[in-house]
Every structure is written in structure tokens, then in C-alpha cells.
Amino acid sequence: MRTVTQRVRYASVTIDGQLKSRIGKGFLVLVGIEDRDNQEDIEWMAKKITNLRIFDDENGVMNRSVVDVDGEILVVSQFTLHASTKKGNRPSYLKASKPEIAIPMYEAFCEEVGIQLGKPVQTGSFGADMKVELLNDGPVTILIDSQNKE
């Protein structure tokens, strides 16, 4: 499981001109699923993201988590995080899970993030043509891969 977590002032997802989800201060999390991901990866990643200390404390030091600042999280599926660019100029997405595997994993991940956050997360729609808007705060962007836990 790969994620790109961006600290945002706000983020939203629009599909076919209709607002699907919107958050204020918090994280926009792009998530890509691969076949070898499992429940352990979901739990580890959700805990890692919700405990990332990348919000400023009273001294301006990144020392607070999204939970500490009562932030929100928007999770968007993004199979392109598993793109391979080793050969040629057209990325290969062979490592990205097919929908029958990825959708249940994505839904389980969103649920687990909500549990760790202490409130439901906002989401995109798996497989939809989404327009994602955000104001990256910092910018602060963190890449995490559950296959590289150590």
C-alpha cells in the first residue's frame, strides 16, 4: 500500500461537476493498493498516517498529529501510485490491484483511518474521474509505502 499524505488547509473532490467531499484543515491522502497488501498493511498505514506529527505546536515545531489538531481526512484512491516507469515513457500499472481486490481494501482502509481519527473520513469514488482541489499547507507532503516499514 502506497500513500501520499498532504497537509492541507482544505481539499475537495468533485465528480461530474458535483461536489462529492470537502474537508478543512487536515490531510488529503492518496492511496494505491497492490495485491500483496493485507489487513496488517491497512492497520499499520492508518495508524502511521493519523499519528504523523506534521502540524505545528505552539512553538512552530511540527509536533502535533491530525488527531491532536482535530483535523479532517479526505482519502482518494489512486492506482497510479504503483506506476512503473522503468521501461519507455508510458507507465505500467501492473502492480496496482484490480477493482475486485482494491475496492474492498480501499473501503477497509477508509474505515480504519476513521477509527484511528475518531471520526469518519471523507472519500472520493473509486474508479471515478475525480477533480481534486487542495491548498497544500507548507507544503508538507509525505510518501509512505507499507512494504517498506523498516
Tab-separated table of N, CA and C in Angstrom, residues 56-150:
chain	number	residue	atom	x	y	z
A	56	ASP	N	2.071	22.094	13.353
A	56	ASP	CA	2.852	22.911	14.273
A	56	ASP	C	2.253	22.944	15.677
A	57	ASP	N	3.138	22.932	16.670
A	57	ASP	CA	2.724	23.169	18.043
A	57	ASP	C	2.809	24.667	18.321
A	58	GLU	N	2.673	25.052	19.588
A	58	GLU	CA	2.683	26.477	19.957
A	58	GLU	C	4.028	27.148	19.695
A	59	ASN	N	5.076	26.355	19.492
A	59	ASN	CA	6.402	26.900	19.212
A	59	ASN	C	6.763	26.855	17.727
A	60	GLY	N	5.786	26.495	16.891
A	60	GLY	CA	6.040	26.432	15.462
A	60	GLY	C	6.817	25.207	15.026
A	61	VAL	N	6.872	24.190	15.883
A	61	VAL	CA	7.578	22.950	15.577
A	61	VAL	C	6.542	21.898	15.163
A	62	MET	N	6.830	21.166	14.077
A	62	MET	CA	5.902	20.106	13.652
A	62	MET	C	5.941	18.990	14.686
A	63	ASN	N	4.953	19.009	15.580
A	63	ASN	CA	4.952	18.099	16.709
A	63	ASN	C	3.554	17.604	17.060
A	64	ARG	N	2.562	17.933	16.226
A	64	ARG	CA	1.182	17.527	16.506
A	64	ARG	C	0.633	16.700	15.347
A	65	SER	N	-0.211	15.749	15.696
A	65	SER	CA	-0.845	14.882	14.692
A	65	SER	C	-2.177	15.482	14.247
A	66	VAL	N	-2.753	14.891	13.233
A	66	VAL	CA	-4.069	15.318	12.758
A	66	VAL	C	-5.116	15.096	13.854
A	67	VAL	N	-4.918	14.080	14.661
A	67	VAL	CA	-5.823	13.827	15.798
A	67	VAL	C	-5.677	14.950	16.819
A	68	ASP	N	-4.432	15.335	17.130
A	68	ASP	CA	-4.166	16.386	18.118
A	68	ASP	C	-4.803	17.723	17.749
A	69	VAL	N	-4.876	18.008	16.434
A	69	VAL	CA	-5.411	19.311	15.998
A	69	VAL	C	-6.875	19.214	15.570
A	70	ASP	N	-7.506	18.059	15.840
A	70	ASP	CA	-8.903	17.827	15.477
A	70	ASP	C	-9.124	18.070	13.986
A	71	GLY	N	-8.163	17.591	13.185
A	71	GLY	CA	-8.249	17.765	11.737
A	71	GLY	C	-9.143	16.736	11.079
A	72	GLU	N	-9.299	16.908	9.776
A	72	GLU	CA	-10.121	16.015	8.967
A	72	GLU	C	-9.226	15.295	7.964
A	73	ILE	N	-9.755	14.205	7.390
A	73	ILE	CA	-9.005	13.458	6.383
A	73	ILE	C	-9.911	13.148	5.202
A	74	LEU	N	-9.376	13.394	4.015
A	74	LEU	CA	-10.019	13.028	2.753
A	74	LEU	C	-9.135	11.978	2.096
A	75	VAL	N	-9.695	10.790	1.818
A	75	VAL	CA	-8.947	9.688	1.219
A	75	VAL	C	-9.433	9.484	-0.212
A	76	VAL	N	-8.478	9.477	-1.149
A	76	VAL	CA	-8.785	9.325	-2.567
A	76	VAL	C	-7.975	8.157	-3.121
A	77	SER	N	-8.644	7.231	-3.798
A	77	SER	CA	-7.936	6.103	-4.414
A	77	SER	C	-7.129	6.608	-5.612
A	78	GLN	N	-5.921	6.055	-5.772
A	78	GLN	CA	-5.060	6.490	-6.862
A	78	GLN	C	-4.140	5.349	-7.275
A	79	PHE	N	-4.608	4.543	-8.242
A	79	PHE	CA	-3.830	3.395	-8.688
A	79	PHE	C	-2.505	3.809	-9.322
A	80	THR	N	-2.405	5.036	-9.803
A	80	THR	CA	-1.174	5.478	-10.468
A	80	THR	C	0.013	5.582	-9.513
A	81	LEU	N	-0.214	5.470	-8.216
A	81	LEU	CA	0.908	5.457	-7.267
A	81	LEU	C	1.780	4.215	-7.446
A	82	HIS	N	1.247	3.207	-8.141
A	82	HIS	CA	2.011	1.991	-8.398
A	82	HIS	C	2.553	1.947	-9.828
A	83	ALA	N	2.664	3.089	-10.449
A	83	ALA	CA	3.194	3.151	-11.815
A	83	ALA	C	4.661	2.743	-11.839
A	84	SER	N	5.006	1.955	-12.840
A	84	SER	CA	6.404	1.618	-13.090
A	84	SER	C	6.842	2.378	-14.336
A	85	THR	N	7.948	3.084	-14.207
A	85	THR	CA	8.460	3.877	-15.329
A	85	THR	C	9.834	3.389	-15.777
A	86	LYS	N	10.144	2.141	-15.470
A	86	LYS	CA	11.464	1.591	-15.788
A	86	LYS	C	11.716	1.484	-17.284
A	87	LYS	N	10.698	1.121	-18.051
A	87	LYS	CA	10.862	0.933	-19.489
A	87	LYS	C	10.025	1.961	-20.241
A	88	GLY	N	10.649	2.647	-21.161
A	88	GLY	CA	9.924	3.567	-22.027
A	88	GLY	C	9.344	4.752	-21.286
A	89	ASN	N	8.404	5.403	-21.931
A	89	ASN	CA	7.793	6.611	-21.372
A	89	ASN	C	6.325	6.449	-21.016
A	90	ARG	N	5.770	5.275	-21.271
A	90	ARG	CA	4.380	5.018	-20.895
A	90	ARG	C	4.379	4.168	-19.635
A	91	PRO	N	3.886	4.705	-18.530
A	91	PRO	CA	3.909	3.942	-17.273
A	91	PRO	C	3.113	2.645	-17.357
A	92	SER	N	3.581	1.649	-16.635
A	92	SER	CA	2.886	0.377	-16.492
A	92	SER	C	2.249	0.345	-15.104
A	93	TYR	N	1.027	-0.163	-15.043
A	93	TYR	CA	0.299	-0.220	-13.768
A	93	TYR	C	0.036	-1.657	-13.335
A	94	LEU	N	0.913	-2.577	-13.720
A	94	LEU	CA	0.714	-3.992	-13.425
A	94	LEU	C	0.672	-4.299	-11.933
A	95	LYS	N	1.367	-3.513	-11.111
A	95	LYS	CA	1.389	-3.773	-9.663
A	95	LYS	C	0.115	-3.308	-8.960
A	96	ALA	N	-0.629	-2.411	-9.596
A	96	ALA	CA	-1.863	-1.902	-8.983
A	96	ALA	C	-2.932	-2.989	-9.014
A	97	SER	N	-3.635	-3.157	-7.898
A	97	SER	CA	-4.682	-4.173	-7.812
A	97	SER	C	-5.861	-3.836	-8.708
A	98	LYS	N	-6.496	-4.883	-9.200
A	98	LYS	CA	-7.737	-4.731	-9.962
A	98	LYS	C	-8.857	-4.353	-8.992
A	99	PRO	N	-9.937	-3.750	-9.510
A	99	PRO	CA	-11.018	-3.286	-8.627
A	99	PRO	C	-11.576	-4.331	-7.670
A	100	GLU	N	-11.680	-5.584	-8.091
A	100	GLU	CA	-12.270	-6.601	-7.201
A	100	GLU	C	-11.440	-6.820	-5.938
A	101	ILE	N	-10.163	-6.523	-5.996
A	101	ILE	CA	-9.304	-6.597	-4.811
A	101	ILE	C	-9.174	-5.225	-4.159
A	102	ALA	N	-8.969	-4.213	-4.983
A	102	ALA	CA	-8.675	-2.870	-4.466
A	102	ALA	C	-9.854	-2.203	-3.764
A	103	ILE	N	-11.064	-2.367	-4.284
A	103	ILE	CA	-12.219	-1.672	-3.680
A	103	ILE	C	-12.444	-2.097	-2.231
A	104	PRO	N	-12.519	-3.403	-1.922
A	104	PRO	CA	-12.696	-3.775	-0.504
A	104	PRO	C	-11.536	-3.308	0.378
A	105	MET	N	-10.316	-3.329	-0.158
A	105	MET	CA	-9.160	-2.862	0.620
A	105	MET	C	-9.257	-1.353	0.856
A	106	TYR	N	-9.627	-0.608	-0.161
A	106	TYR	CA	-9.789	0.843	-0.044
A	106	TYR	C	-10.858	1.179	0.996
A	107	GLU	N	-11.983	0.491	0.924
A	107	GLU	CA	-13.070	0.737	1.879
A	107	GLU	C	-12.637	0.385	3.302
A	108	ALA	N	-11.923	-0.723	3.457
A	108	ALA	CA	-11.429	-1.117	4.784
A	108	ALA	C	-10.417	-0.100	5.306
A	109	PHE	N	-9.567	0.412	4.416
A	109	PHE	CA	-8.596	1.429	4.801
A	109	PHE	C	-9.303	2.699	5.273
A	110	CYS	N	-10.295	3.149	4.526
A	110	CYS	CA	-11.040	4.353	4.913
A	110	CYS	C	-11.706	4.168	6.273
A	111	GLU	N	-12.270	2.991	6.493
A	111	GLU	CA	-12.909	2.701	7.781
A	111	GLU	C	-11.884	2.723	8.909
A	112	GLU	N	-10.736	2.105	8.700
A	112	GLU	CA	-9.701	2.052	9.737
A	112	GLU	C	-9.131	3.441	10.023
A	113	VAL	N	-8.935	4.249	8.993
A	113	VAL	CA	-8.480	5.626	9.212
A	113	VAL	C	-9.497	6.374	10.061
A	114	GLY	N	-10.777	6.183	9.771
A	114	GLY	CA	-11.830	6.828	10.558
A	114	GLY	C	-11.802	6.396	12.016
A	115	ILE	N	-11.544	5.126	12.245
A	115	ILE	CA	-11.447	4.621	13.616
A	115	ILE	C	-10.269	5.289	14.323
A	116	GLN	N	-9.114	5.319	13.666
A	116	GLN	CA	-7.920	5.925	14.260
A	116	GLN	C	-8.092	7.426	14.465
A	117	LEU	N	-8.797	8.083	13.546
A	117	LEU	CA	-9.035	9.523	13.629
A	117	LEU	C	-10.087	9.865	14.680
A	118	GLY	N	-11.008	8.939	14.899
A	118	GLY	CA	-12.082	9.180	15.860
A	118	GLY	C	-13.302	9.829	15.232
A	119	LYS	N	-13.346	9.868	13.900
A	119	LYS	CA	-14.498	10.382	13.163
A	119	LYS	C	-14.401	9.892	11.724
A	120	PRO	N	-15.533	9.851	11.022
A	120	PRO	CA	-15.499	9.355	9.642
A	120	PRO	C	-14.610	10.211	8.745
A	121	VAL	N	-14.011	9.553	7.764
A	121	VAL	CA	-13.223	10.276	6.773
A	121	VAL	C	-14.111	10.589	5.573
A	122	GLN	N	-13.705	11.573	4.815
A	122	GLN	CA	-14.356	11.880	3.546
A	122	GLN	C	-13.634	11.077	2.477
A	123	THR	N	-14.311	10.799	1.371
A	123	THR	CA	-13.709	9.975	0.328
A	123	THR	C	-14.033	10.509	-1.055
A	124	GLY	N	-13.272	9.990	-2.007
A	124	GLY	CA	-13.619	10.150	-3.405
A	124	GLY	C	-14.505	8.973	-3.780
A	125	SER	N	-14.588	8.666	-5.076
A	125	SER	CA	-15.316	7.495	-5.551
A	125	SER	C	-14.346	6.640	-6.351
A	126	PHE	N	-14.168	5.426	-5.924
A	126	PHE	CA	-13.195	4.536	-6.545
A	126	PHE	C	-13.471	4.430	-8.040
A	127	GLY	N	-12.445	4.657	-8.847
A	127	GLY	CA	-12.545	4.498	-10.291
A	127	GLY	C	-13.176	5.652	-11.040
A	128	ALA	N	-13.671	6.645	-10.329
A	128	ALA	CA	-14.320	7.789	-10.992
A	128	ALA	C	-13.274	8.765	-11.522
A	129	ASP	N	-13.677	9.567	-12.482
A	129	ASP	CA	-12.846	10.669	-12.972
A	129	ASP	C	-13.071	11.825	-12.003
A	130	MET	N	-12.158	11.983	-11.069
A	130	MET	CA	-12.316	12.952	-9.991
A	130	MET	C	-11.479	14.197	-10.242
A	131	LYS	N	-12.004	15.318	-9.843
A	131	LYS	CA	-11.257	16.563	-9.832
A	131	LYS	C	-10.963	16.859	-8.366
A	132	VAL	N	-9.677	16.829	-8.031
A	132	VAL	CA	-9.265	17.029	-6.649
A	132	VAL	C	-8.649	18.418	-6.533
A	133	GLU	N	-9.174	19.190	-5.600
A	133	GLU	CA	-8.661	20.539	-5.350
A	133	GLU	C	-8.133	20.589	-3.932
A	134	LEU	N	-6.994	21.264	-3.751
A	134	LEU	CA	-6.437	21.371	-2.411
A	134	LEU	C	-5.575	22.610	-2.294
A	135	LEU	N	-5.418	23.039	-1.070
A	135	LEU	CA	-4.430	24.056	-0.740
A	135	LEU	C	-3.445	23.364	0.184
A	136	ASN	N	-2.285	22.982	-0.381
A	136	ASN	CA	-1.246	22.295	0.379
A	136	ASN	C	-0.675	23.289	1.377
A	137	ASP	N	-0.599	22.885	2.633
A	137	ASP	CA	-0.169	23.752	3.723
A	137	ASP	C	1.297	23.483	4.032
A	138	GLY	N	2.167	24.366	3.601
A	138	GLY	CA	3.598	24.227	3.901
A	138	GLY	C	4.466	24.550	2.697
A	139	PRO	N	4.514	23.739	1.699
A	139	PRO	CA	3.843	22.448	1.547
A	139	PRO	C	4.498	21.355	2.392
A	140	VAL	N	3.658	20.450	2.855
A	140	VAL	CA	4.127	19.274	3.573
A	140	VAL	C	3.498	18.069	2.876
A	141	THR	N	4.344	17.205	2.313
A	141	THR	CA	3.895	16.022	1.578
A	141	THR	C	4.759	14.841	1.992
A	142	ILE	N	4.112	13.762	2.447
A	142	ILE	CA	4.816	12.593	2.970
A	142	ILE	C	4.441	11.357	2.143
A	143	LEU	N	5.444	10.641	1.658
A	143	LEU	CA	5.244	9.390	0.929
A	143	LEU	C	5.477	8.229	1.887
A	144	ILE	N	4.548	7.263	1.895
A	144	ILE	CA	4.689	6.093	2.771
A	144	ILE	C	4.336	4.847	1.973
A	145	ASP	N	5.140	3.801	2.130
A	145	ASP	CA	4.883	2.518	1.475
A	145	ASP	C	4.883	1.443	2.563
A	146	SER	N	3.787	0.728	2.704
A	146	SER	CA	3.690	-0.289	3.767
A	146	SER	C	4.617	-1.472	3.520
A	147	GLN	N	5.165	-1.597	2.325
A	147	GLN	CA	6.118	-2.664	2.046
A	147	GLN	C	7.526	-2.275	2.505
A	148	ASN	N	7.696	-1.039	2.946
A	148	ASN	CA	8.976	-0.546	3.454
A	148	ASN	C	8.804	-0.030	4.887
A	149	LYS	N	8.330	-0.894	5.764
A	149	LYS	CA	8.020	-0.489	7.142
A	149	LYS	C	9.270	-0.202	7.962
A	150	GLU	N	10.390	-0.712	7.561
A	150	GLU	CA	11.583	-0.542	8.391
A	150	GLU	C	12.583	0.372	7.765
